[in-house]
Amino acid sequence: MNRRYDWQRLQQYVAGLFNAAGLSRANAEIVAESLVQADLRGVDSHGVVRTDIYLKRMQAGMMNPDGDVAVERSSGSVTLLDGRNNPGAVIGSKALELALQGAKRQGSAVVGVKGSNHFGTCAYYLLKAIEQDTIMIILSNASQTMPPTGGIRPFIGTNPFSVGVPAGKCRPFVLDMATSVVARGKIIVAAERGEDIPRGWAIDKHGNPTTNAREALDGSVLPMAGAKGYGISMFIDILSGVLTGAGFGRYVNNMYENWDEPQNVGHLFVAVDINAFMPVAYFKERMDRYIREIKAEPKAPAVEEILIPGELELRCTEARMASGIELPASVEKQLETWGERFGRKLSDALRG
């Protein structure tokens, strides 16, 4: 029987590792929260499985554990933030804060980010914006993992696109998706577990379709919807990379492979204050009506329920908060090894 971890204790454990590695307690808690929240939502590819690589990059000097995130320029509703190579979740949280403040002040705000690192799931920030009755759009680029349509080698990332919209009594709309058929992190998890992947997810380094996760990691993840996904990924790279001054295309460095340079990931946060359009309560009533009417649509055979984006993840969060989080043996080993180094015991995070 697999061991289950209490999410709050696991978060405290992971935060303790980052704190011991050089992050301030506050920033360590931000990074740990972003990872554990991903596990709670069932997005294990972006959960505590990333602790090991984050810590390794910090120890190797590839990530700045104690730098100041700085506003490089600000003009009206637009802000450019230099992350100065801090952990991505710390930078993303600052960008979120500035975007929310700007939206409340003037109705909308755009915050561009350069000098960042992998910042976890976009949903982590969307849910915080939703709590503030704000619509949030987040784009981010990533290192090369996906070919342009017609190509066989990676050039652009599986650049995520996300939108969060509050509702009233219904669950909020939380769309957080990669522009590939599947997030590359899921292939990483499959490779660690020794599992095959479905055909159509990726090609090997020669351009041939593959179901072998290891071959896929040496090759390329495929764009969703063919050329459409490629085009969307490209525009995300333009807005979050070219426009902000961050890396783009081949200049976004792979955190697993490049140990000579920082990642220089770019993000774009767009916040919209609902009150600038109509009273929040009225908007939420309209959202609830919209969601209920969608869910009441006639269902295809064998379909029990029509779901909205983010609904499965929120249900998974509730379930895992109650029953605990299971971790692959390889991830447990990594966390235990770091714990031994910093005088902590992973077993303290087990459910009682």
mmCIF file of C-alpha atoms in Angstrom:
data_model
loop_
_atom_site.group_PDB
_atom_site.id
_atom_site.type_symbol
_atom_site.label_atom_id
_atom_site.label_comp_id
_atom_site.label_asym_id
_atom_site.label_seq_id
_atom_site.Cartn_x
_atom_site.Cartn_y
_atom_site.Cartn_z
ATOM 1 C CA MET A 1 0.000 0.000 0.000
ATOM 2 C CA ASN A 2 1.413 3.385 -1.003
ATOM 3 C CA ARG A 3 2.100 5.898 1.711
ATOM 4 C CA ARG A 4 0.009 9.052 1.831
ATOM 5 C CA TYR A 5 1.236 12.442 2.923
ATOM 6 C CA ASP A 6 -0.730 15.157 4.673
ATOM 7 C CA TRP A 7 -0.640 18.096 2.284
ATOM 8 C CA GLN A 8 0.022 20.701 4.973
ATOM 9 C CA ARG A 9 2.853 18.697 6.544
ATOM 10 C CA LEU A 10 4.315 17.979 3.116
ATOM 11 C CA GLN A 11 4.218 21.682 2.324
ATOM 12 C CA GLN A 12 5.981 22.472 5.607
ATOM 13 C CA TYR A 13 8.613 19.826 4.861
ATOM 14 C CA VAL A 14 9.325 21.131 1.363
ATOM 15 C CA ALA A 15 9.387 24.732 2.620
ATOM 16 C CA GLY A 16 11.928 23.650 5.229
ATOM 17 C CA LEU A 17 14.182 22.237 2.505
ATOM 18 C CA PHE A 18 14.108 25.455 0.504
ATOM 19 C CA ASN A 19 14.657 27.544 3.623
ATOM 20 C CA ALA A 20 17.671 25.425 4.569
ATOM 21 C CA ALA A 21 19.003 25.782 1.019
ATOM 22 C CA GLY A 22 19.042 29.577 1.264
ATOM 23 C CA LEU A 23 15.569 30.951 0.576
ATOM 24 C CA SER A 24 13.970 33.231 3.134
ATOM 25 C CA ARG A 25 11.223 31.543 5.100
ATOM 26 C CA ALA A 26 8.544 33.591 3.316
ATOM 27 C CA ASN A 27 9.866 32.776 -0.156
ATOM 28 C CA ALA A 28 10.418 29.123 0.751
ATOM 29 C CA GLU A 29 6.761 28.882 1.736
ATOM 30 C CA ILE A 30 5.667 30.428 -1.571
ATOM 31 C CA VAL A 31 7.651 27.904 -3.609
ATOM 32 C CA ALA A 32 6.502 24.965 -1.476
ATOM 33 C CA GLU A 33 2.868 26.081 -1.670
ATOM 34 C CA SER A 34 3.012 26.359 -5.466
ATOM 35 C CA LEU A 35 4.359 22.796 -5.745
ATOM 36 C CA VAL A 36 1.998 21.152 -3.258
ATOM 37 C CA GLN A 37 -1.001 22.969 -4.753
ATOM 38 C CA ALA A 38 -0.130 21.344 -8.089
ATOM 39 C CA ASP A 39 -0.097 17.898 -6.448
ATOM 40 C CA LEU A 40 -3.429 18.602 -4.789
ATOM 41 C CA ARG A 41 -4.939 19.495 -8.161
ATOM 42 C CA GLY A 42 -3.660 16.244 -9.644
ATOM 43 C CA VAL A 43 -1.042 18.009 -11.783
ATOM 44 C CA ASP A 44 1.740 15.824 -10.390
ATOM 45 C CA SER A 45 4.104 16.812 -13.201
ATOM 46 C CA HIS A 46 4.378 20.296 -11.641
ATOM 47 C CA GLY A 47 4.243 19.224 -7.997
ATOM 48 C CA VAL A 48 6.918 18.293 -5.468
ATOM 49 C CA VAL A 49 8.565 16.218 -8.202
ATOM 50 C CA ARG A 50 10.173 19.571 -9.144
ATOM 51 C CA THR A 51 11.729 20.078 -5.689
ATOM 52 C CA ASP A 52 14.877 18.179 -6.623
ATOM 53 C CA ILE A 53 15.685 20.177 -9.758
ATOM 54 C CA TYR A 54 14.891 23.504 -8.076
ATOM 55 C CA LEU A 55 17.251 22.701 -5.206
ATOM 56 C CA LYS A 56 19.973 21.428 -7.534
ATOM 57 C CA ARG A 57 19.857 24.655 -9.557
ATOM 58 C CA MET A 58 19.992 26.728 -6.390
ATOM 59 C CA GLN A 59 22.980 24.759 -5.126
ATOM 60 C CA ALA A 60 24.722 25.094 -8.507
ATOM 61 C CA GLY A 61 24.247 28.876 -8.561
ATOM 62 C CA MET A 62 21.805 28.657 -11.467
ATOM 63 C CA MET A 63 18.997 30.234 -9.418
ATOM 64 C CA ASN A 64 19.273 33.234 -7.114
ATOM 65 C CA PRO A 65 17.980 32.368 -3.623
ATOM 66 C CA ASP A 66 18.070 35.843 -2.110
ATOM 67 C CA GLY A 67 17.905 38.498 -4.830
ATOM 68 C CA ASP A 68 15.404 41.329 -5.087
ATOM 69 C CA VAL A 69 12.722 41.203 -7.767
ATOM 70 C CA ALA A 70 12.768 44.674 -9.348
ATOM 71 C CA VAL A 71 10.368 46.839 -11.331
ATOM 72 C CA GLU A 72 12.410 47.872 -14.360
ATOM 73 C CA ARG A 73 9.832 50.233 -15.801
ATOM 74 C CA SER A 74 6.224 51.222 -15.226
ATOM 75 C CA SER A 75 3.988 53.330 -17.442
ATOM 76 C CA GLY A 76 0.271 53.636 -16.823
ATOM 77 C CA SER A 77 -1.233 50.176 -16.763
ATOM 78 C CA VAL A 78 1.943 48.410 -17.969
ATOM 79 C CA THR A 79 4.780 47.179 -15.744
ATOM 80 C CA LEU A 80 7.981 45.335 -16.647
ATOM 81 C CA LEU A 81 9.372 43.186 -13.854
ATOM 82 C CA ASP A 82 12.929 41.845 -13.743
ATOM 83 C CA GLY A 83 12.883 38.609 -11.768
ATOM 84 C CA ARG A 84 16.685 38.673 -11.389
ATOM 85 C CA ASN A 85 16.787 34.889 -11.534
ATOM 86 C CA ASN A 86 14.846 34.302 -8.327
ATOM 87 C CA PRO A 87 12.697 31.163 -8.025
ATOM 88 C CA GLY A 88 9.846 31.362 -10.513
ATOM 89 C CA ALA A 89 7.056 31.123 -7.935
ATOM 90 C CA VAL A 90 8.523 34.058 -6.006
ATOM 91 C CA ILE A 91 8.687 36.147 -9.180
ATOM 92 C CA GLY A 92 5.241 35.027 -10.322
ATOM 93 C CA SER A 93 3.742 35.954 -6.958
ATOM 94 C CA LYS A 94 5.207 39.464 -7.211
ATOM 95 C CA ALA A 95 3.889 39.833 -10.759
ATOM 96 C CA LEU A 96 0.464 38.704 -9.565
ATOM 97 C CA GLU A 97 0.527 41.243 -6.736
ATOM 98 C CA LEU A 98 1.400 44.106 -9.092
ATOM 99 C CA ALA A 99 -1.216 43.045 -11.649
ATOM 100 C CA LEU A 100 -3.968 42.862 -9.014
ATOM 101 C CA GLN A 101 -3.023 46.238 -7.581
ATOM 102 C CA GLY A 102 -2.993 47.814 -11.034
ATOM 103 C CA ALA A 103 -6.359 46.332 -11.998
ATOM 104 C CA LYS A 104 -8.035 47.568 -8.809
ATOM 105 C CA ARG A 105 -6.534 51.019 -9.365
ATOM 106 C CA GLN A 106 -7.280 51.522 -13.058
ATOM 107 C CA GLY A 107 -9.501 48.661 -14.245
ATOM 108 C CA SER A 108 -6.839 46.559 -15.953
ATOM 109 C CA ALA A 109 -3.120 45.946 -15.771
ATOM 110 C CA VAL A 110 -0.425 44.132 -17.713
ATOM 111 C CA VAL A 111 2.767 42.907 -16.045
ATOM 112 C CA GLY A 112 5.544 41.507 -18.206
ATOM 113 C CA VAL A 113 8.307 39.467 -16.614
ATOM 114 C CA LYS A 114 11.864 38.651 -17.661
ATOM 115 C CA GLY A 115 14.701 36.912 -15.829
ATOM 116 C CA SER A 116 12.435 34.244 -14.353
ATOM 117 C CA ASN A 117 12.551 30.480 -13.874
ATOM 118 C CA HIS A 118 9.980 27.679 -14.071
ATOM 119 C CA PHE A 119 7.122 29.100 -11.985
ATOM 120 C CA GLY A 120 4.880 26.070 -11.472
ATOM 121 C CA THR A 121 1.288 25.966 -12.668
ATOM 122 C CA CYS A 122 -0.523 29.051 -13.900
ATOM 123 C CA ALA A 123 -3.538 27.888 -11.890
ATOM 124 C CA TYR A 124 -1.665 28.651 -8.664
ATOM 125 C CA TYR A 125 -1.862 32.361 -9.514
ATOM 126 C CA LEU A 126 -5.276 32.234 -11.202
ATOM 127 C CA LEU A 127 -6.947 30.930 -8.060
ATOM 128 C CA LYS A 128 -5.467 33.752 -5.989
ATOM 129 C CA ALA A 129 -6.770 36.288 -8.503
ATOM 130 C CA ILE A 130 -10.202 34.680 -8.443
ATOM 131 C CA GLU A 131 -10.274 35.163 -4.667
ATOM 132 C CA GLN A 132 -9.848 38.898 -5.375
ATOM 133 C CA ASP A 133 -12.796 38.935 -7.829
ATOM 134 C CA THR A 134 -10.414 39.557 -10.712
ATOM 135 C CA ILE A 135 -10.213 37.942 -14.137
ATOM 136 C CA MET A 136 -6.636 36.869 -14.839
ATOM 137 C CA ILE A 137 -4.881 35.794 -18.029
ATOM 138 C CA ILE A 138 -1.368 34.361 -17.739
ATOM 139 C CA LEU A 139 1.070 33.393 -20.483
ATOM 140 C CA SER A 140 4.537 31.925 -20.073
ATOM 141 C CA ASN A 141 7.192 30.608 -22.374
ATOM 142 C CA ALA A 142 9.365 27.583 -21.690
ATOM 143 C CA SER A 143 12.501 25.884 -22.946
ATOM 144 C CA GLN A 144 12.616 24.102 -26.298
ATOM 145 C CA THR A 145 10.546 20.924 -26.274
ATOM 146 C CA MET A 146 8.262 21.234 -29.307
ATOM 147 C CA PRO A 147 8.994 21.501 -33.043
ATOM 148 C CA PRO A 148 7.391 24.011 -35.390
ATOM 149 C CA THR A 149 4.856 22.300 -37.601
ATOM 150 C CA GLY A 150 6.833 20.498 -40.280
ATOM 151 C CA GLY A 151 10.000 20.359 -38.162
ATOM 152 C CA ILE A 152 11.475 17.437 -36.223
ATOM 153 C CA ARG A 153 13.571 19.070 -33.524
ATOM 154 C CA PRO A 154 12.489 21.248 -30.578
ATOM 155 C CA PHE A 155 12.437 24.998 -31.116
ATOM 156 C CA ILE A 156 9.617 26.382 -28.953
ATOM 157 C CA GLY A 157 8.268 25.395 -25.555
ATOM 158 C CA THR A 158 4.972 23.837 -24.533
ATOM 159 C CA ASN A 159 4.124 27.423 -23.623
ATOM 160 C CA PRO A 160 1.108 27.515 -21.278
ATOM 161 C CA PHE A 161 -1.989 29.633 -21.785
ATOM 162 C CA SER A 162 -4.337 30.193 -18.861
ATOM 163 C CA VAL A 163 -7.454 32.104 -17.824
ATOM 164 C CA GLY A 164 -9.179 32.324 -14.455
ATOM 165 C CA VAL A 165 -12.703 33.719 -14.038
ATOM 166 C CA PRO A 166 -14.677 33.859 -10.768
ATOM 167 C CA ALA A 167 -18.235 32.600 -10.454
ATOM 168 C CA GLY A 168 -20.832 32.775 -7.695
ATOM 169 C CA LYS A 169 -22.231 29.518 -6.335
ATOM 170 C CA CYS A 170 -20.717 27.515 -9.177
ATOM 171 C CA ARG A 171 -17.079 26.552 -9.361
ATOM 172 C CA PRO A 172 -14.861 29.123 -11.106
ATOM 173 C CA PHE A 173 -13.605 28.787 -14.665
ATOM 174 C CA VAL A 174 -9.926 27.796 -14.464
ATOM 175 C CA LEU A 175 -8.302 27.011 -17.804
ATOM 176 C CA ASP A 176 -4.613 26.121 -17.502
ATOM 177 C CA MET A 177 -3.222 24.280 -20.479
ATOM 178 C CA ALA A 178 -0.014 23.630 -22.332
ATOM 179 C CA THR A 179 0.002 24.292 -26.063
ATOM 180 C CA SER A 180 1.264 20.772 -26.673
ATOM 181 C CA VAL A 181 -0.858 17.642 -26.875
ATOM 182 C CA VAL A 182 0.235 17.054 -23.295
ATOM 183 C CA ALA A 183 2.489 18.870 -20.819
ATOM 184 C CA ARG A 184 6.079 17.600 -21.085
ATOM 185 C CA GLY A 185 6.059 17.154 -17.317
ATOM 186 C CA LYS A 186 3.643 14.253 -17.745
ATOM 187 C CA ILE A 187 6.152 12.525 -20.006
ATOM 188 C CA ILE A 188 8.842 13.120 -17.370
ATOM 189 C CA VAL A 189 6.615 11.463 -14.758
ATOM 190 C CA ALA A 190 5.920 8.529 -17.122
ATOM 191 C CA ALA A 191 9.653 8.107 -17.735
ATOM 192 C CA GLU A 192 10.365 8.086 -13.998
ATOM 193 C CA ARG A 193 7.683 5.435 -13.493
ATOM 194 C CA GLY A 194 8.877 3.365 -16.435
ATOM 195 C CA GLU A 195 5.514 3.748 -18.177
ATOM 196 C CA ASP A 196 4.721 4.122 -21.879
ATOM 197 C CA ILE A 197 2.914 7.171 -23.225
ATOM 198 C CA PRO A 198 0.008 7.234 -25.705
ATOM 199 C CA ARG A 199 0.842 7.422 -29.402
ATOM 200 C CA GLY A 200 0.407 10.958 -30.697
ATOM 201 C CA TRP A 201 1.996 12.682 -27.698
ATOM 202 C CA ALA A 202 5.523 12.901 -29.063
ATOM 203 C CA ILE A 203 8.112 12.001 -31.686
ATOM 204 C CA ASP A 204 11.637 10.640 -31.211
ATOM 205 C CA LYS A 205 14.772 12.558 -32.235
ATOM 206 C CA HIS A 206 14.420 11.253 -35.789
ATOM 207 C CA GLY A 207 10.853 12.538 -36.155
ATOM 208 C CA ASN A 208 9.159 9.151 -35.754
ATOM 209 C CA PRO A 209 6.070 8.681 -33.529
ATOM 210 C CA THR A 210 6.944 6.966 -30.237
ATOM 211 C CA THR A 211 5.255 5.574 -27.136
ATOM 212 C CA ASN A 212 8.542 5.304 -25.235
ATOM 213 C CA ALA A 213 8.733 8.100 -22.666
ATOM 214 C CA ARG A 214 12.538 8.175 -22.680
ATOM 215 C CA GLU A 215 12.651 8.432 -26.471
ATOM 216 C CA ALA A 216 10.062 11.196 -26.289
ATOM 217 C CA LEU A 217 12.210 13.202 -23.874
ATOM 218 C CA ASP A 218 15.116 12.883 -26.328
ATOM 219 C CA GLY A 219 12.791 13.952 -29.143
ATOM 220 C CA SER A 220 9.910 16.432 -29.166
ATOM 221 C CA VAL A 221 6.467 16.861 -27.678
ATOM 222 C CA LEU A 222 3.891 17.579 -30.392
ATOM 223 C CA PRO A 223 1.739 20.733 -30.599
ATOM 224 C CA MET A 224 -1.939 20.415 -29.797
ATOM 225 C CA ALA A 225 -4.196 20.652 -32.853
ATOM 226 C CA GLY A 226 -1.217 20.607 -35.196
ATOM 227 C CA ALA A 227 -0.410 23.962 -36.781
ATOM 228 C CA LYS A 228 -2.944 25.766 -34.573
ATOM 229 C CA GLY A 229 -1.128 24.758 -31.397
ATOM 230 C CA TYR A 230 2.181 25.713 -32.966
ATOM 231 C CA GLY A 231 0.814 29.159 -33.826
ATOM 232 C CA ILE A 232 -0.582 29.714 -30.344
ATOM 233 C CA SER A 233 2.688 28.642 -28.741
ATOM 234 C CA MET A 234 4.563 31.032 -30.992
ATOM 235 C CA PHE A 235 2.408 34.039 -30.074
ATOM 236 C CA ILE A 236 2.836 33.223 -26.376
ATOM 237 C CA ASP A 237 6.612 33.172 -26.893
ATOM 238 C CA ILE A 238 6.408 36.536 -28.650
ATOM 239 C CA LEU A 239 4.379 38.205 -25.876
ATOM 240 C CA SER A 240 6.120 36.643 -22.882
ATOM 241 C CA GLY A 241 9.616 36.411 -24.358
ATOM 242 C CA VAL A 242 10.326 38.759 -27.257
ATOM 243 C CA LEU A 243 8.223 41.619 -25.837
ATOM 244 C CA THR A 244 9.476 41.432 -22.241
ATOM 245 C CA GLY A 245 13.182 41.069 -22.992
ATOM 246 C CA ALA A 246 13.266 37.505 -21.632
ATOM 247 C CA GLY A 247 14.610 34.532 -23.548
ATOM 248 C CA PHE A 248 12.602 33.222 -26.507
ATOM 249 C CA GLY A 249 12.848 30.160 -28.734
ATOM 250 C CA ARG A 250 16.269 28.596 -28.275
ATOM 251 C CA TYR A 251 17.241 31.285 -25.744
ATOM 252 C CA VAL A 252 15.001 29.954 -22.972
ATOM 253 C CA ASN A 253 17.394 27.578 -21.240
ATOM 254 C CA ASN A 254 16.418 24.070 -20.161
ATOM 255 C CA MET A 255 16.619 23.721 -16.390
ATOM 256 C CA TYR A 256 17.508 20.031 -16.629
ATOM 257 C CA GLU A 257 20.223 20.366 -19.259
ATOM 258 C CA ASN A 258 21.828 23.820 -19.136
ATOM 259 C CA TRP A 259 24.064 24.214 -16.062
ATOM 260 C CA ASP A 260 25.987 27.213 -17.373
ATOM 261 C CA GLU A 261 23.252 29.854 -17.688
ATOM 262 C CA PRO A 262 20.012 30.908 -15.942
ATOM 263 C CA GLN A 263 16.746 29.961 -17.636
ATOM 264 C CA ASN A 264 15.566 33.540 -18.350
ATOM 265 C CA VAL A 265 11.921 32.508 -18.683
ATOM 266 C CA GLY A 266 9.342 35.201 -19.523
ATOM 267 C CA HIS A 267 5.744 35.608 -18.368
ATOM 268 C CA LEU A 268 2.836 37.948 -19.051
ATOM 269 C CA PHE A 269 0.106 38.622 -16.458
ATOM 270 C CA VAL A 270 -3.069 40.431 -17.555
ATOM 271 C CA ALA A 271 -5.574 41.380 -14.843
ATOM 272 C CA VAL A 272 -9.088 42.734 -15.393
ATOM 273 C CA ASP A 273 -11.172 44.232 -12.589
ATOM 274 C CA ILE A 274 -14.747 43.023 -13.036
ATOM 275 C CA ASN A 275 -16.094 46.118 -11.295
ATOM 276 C CA ALA A 276 -14.829 48.197 -14.208
ATOM 277 C CA PHE A 277 -17.533 46.513 -16.327
ATOM 278 C CA MET A 278 -20.331 45.755 -13.869
ATOM 279 C CA PRO A 279 -20.920 44.993 -10.180
ATOM 280 C CA VAL A 280 -19.147 41.768 -9.206
ATOM 281 C CA ALA A 281 -22.304 40.241 -7.723
ATOM 282 C CA TYR A 282 -24.181 40.728 -11.017
ATOM 283 C CA PHE A 283 -21.279 39.273 -12.999
ATOM 284 C CA LYS A 284 -21.201 36.195 -10.772
ATOM 285 C CA GLU A 285 -24.935 35.701 -11.270
ATOM 286 C CA ARG A 286 -24.391 35.796 -15.023
ATOM 287 C CA MET A 287 -21.452 33.377 -14.770
ATOM 288 C CA ASP A 288 -23.513 30.958 -12.689
ATOM 289 C CA ARG A 289 -26.306 31.064 -15.243
ATOM 290 C CA TYR A 290 -23.826 30.467 -18.067
ATOM 291 C CA ILE A 291 -22.196 27.511 -16.288
ATOM 292 C CA ARG A 292 -25.502 25.921 -15.272
ATOM 293 C CA GLU A 293 -26.830 26.168 -18.839
ATOM 294 C CA ILE A 294 -23.689 24.543 -20.239
ATOM 295 C CA LYS A 295 -23.876 21.722 -17.712
ATOM 296 C CA ALA A 296 -27.571 21.225 -18.518
ATOM 297 C CA GLU A 297 -26.883 20.638 -22.213
ATOM 298 C CA PRO A 298 -27.856 17.205 -23.643
ATOM 299 C CA LYS A 299 -25.076 14.704 -22.986
ATOM 300 C CA ALA A 300 -23.519 12.262 -25.404
ATOM 301 C CA PRO A 301 -23.991 8.539 -24.766
ATOM 302 C CA ALA A 302 -22.103 7.252 -21.703
ATOM 303 C CA VAL A 303 -21.352 10.810 -20.511
ATOM 304 C CA GLU A 304 -22.527 11.305 -16.942
ATOM 305 C CA GLU A 305 -21.736 14.991 -16.582
ATOM 306 C CA ILE A 306 -20.553 17.958 -18.616
ATOM 307 C CA LEU A 307 -17.621 19.613 -16.860
ATOM 308 C CA ILE A 308 -16.098 23.073 -17.115
ATOM 309 C CA PRO A 309 -12.342 23.730 -17.214
ATOM 310 C CA GLY A 310 -10.789 23.375 -13.765
ATOM 311 C CA GLU A 311 -13.674 21.434 -12.251
ATOM 312 C CA LEU A 312 -11.916 18.057 -12.149
ATOM 313 C CA GLU A 313 -8.835 19.651 -10.575
ATOM 314 C CA LEU A 314 -10.875 21.347 -7.868
ATOM 315 C CA ARG A 315 -12.569 18.050 -7.044
ATOM 316 C CA CYS A 316 -9.193 16.363 -6.934
ATOM 317 C CA THR A 317 -7.990 19.055 -4.521
ATOM 318 C CA GLU A 318 -10.859 18.351 -2.169
ATOM 319 C CA ALA A 319 -10.241 14.602 -2.344
ATOM 320 C CA ARG A 320 -6.497 14.807 -1.783
ATOM 321 C CA MET A 321 -6.870 17.263 1.058
ATOM 322 C CA ALA A 322 -9.050 14.672 2.751
ATOM 323 C CA SER A 323 -7.185 11.468 1.848
ATOM 324 C CA GLY A 324 -3.598 12.631 1.360
ATOM 325 C CA ILE A 325 -1.064 12.822 -1.472
ATOM 326 C CA GLU A 326 0.744 9.780 -2.867
ATOM 327 C CA LEU A 327 4.260 10.251 -4.227
ATOM 328 C CA PRO A 328 6.232 8.045 -6.631
ATOM 329 C CA ALA A 329 9.018 6.102 -4.919
ATOM 330 C CA SER A 330 11.641 8.042 -6.901
ATOM 331 C CA VAL A 331 10.280 11.364 -5.632
ATOM 332 C CA GLU A 332 10.145 10.060 -2.055
ATOM 333 C CA LYS A 333 13.795 9.058 -2.366
ATOM 334 C CA GLN A 334 14.786 12.491 -3.649
ATOM 335 C CA LEU A 335 12.951 14.255 -0.821
ATOM 336 C CA GLU A 336 14.426 11.894 1.771
ATOM 337 C CA THR A 337 17.939 12.513 0.442
ATOM 338 C CA TRP A 338 17.519 16.267 0.687
ATOM 339 C CA GLY A 339 15.993 15.829 4.141
ATOM 340 C CA GLU A 340 19.027 13.878 5.326
ATOM 341 C CA ARG A 341 21.236 16.677 4.048
ATOM 342 C CA PHE A 342 19.274 19.352 5.897
ATOM 343 C CA GLY A 343 18.382 17.395 9.042
ATOM 344 C CA ARG A 344 14.707 16.745 8.264
ATOM 345 C CA LYS A 345 12.570 13.607 8.068
ATOM 346 C CA LEU A 346 10.064 13.087 5.270
ATOM 347 C CA SER A 347 8.196 10.611 7.498
ATOM 348 C CA ASP A 348 7.071 13.596 9.586
ATOM 349 C CA ALA A 349 4.818 14.571 6.668
ATOM 350 C CA LEU A 350 2.944 11.251 6.593
ATOM 351 C CA ARG A 351 -0.716 11.228 7.474
ATOM 352 C CA GLY A 352 -1.284 10.242 11.077
#
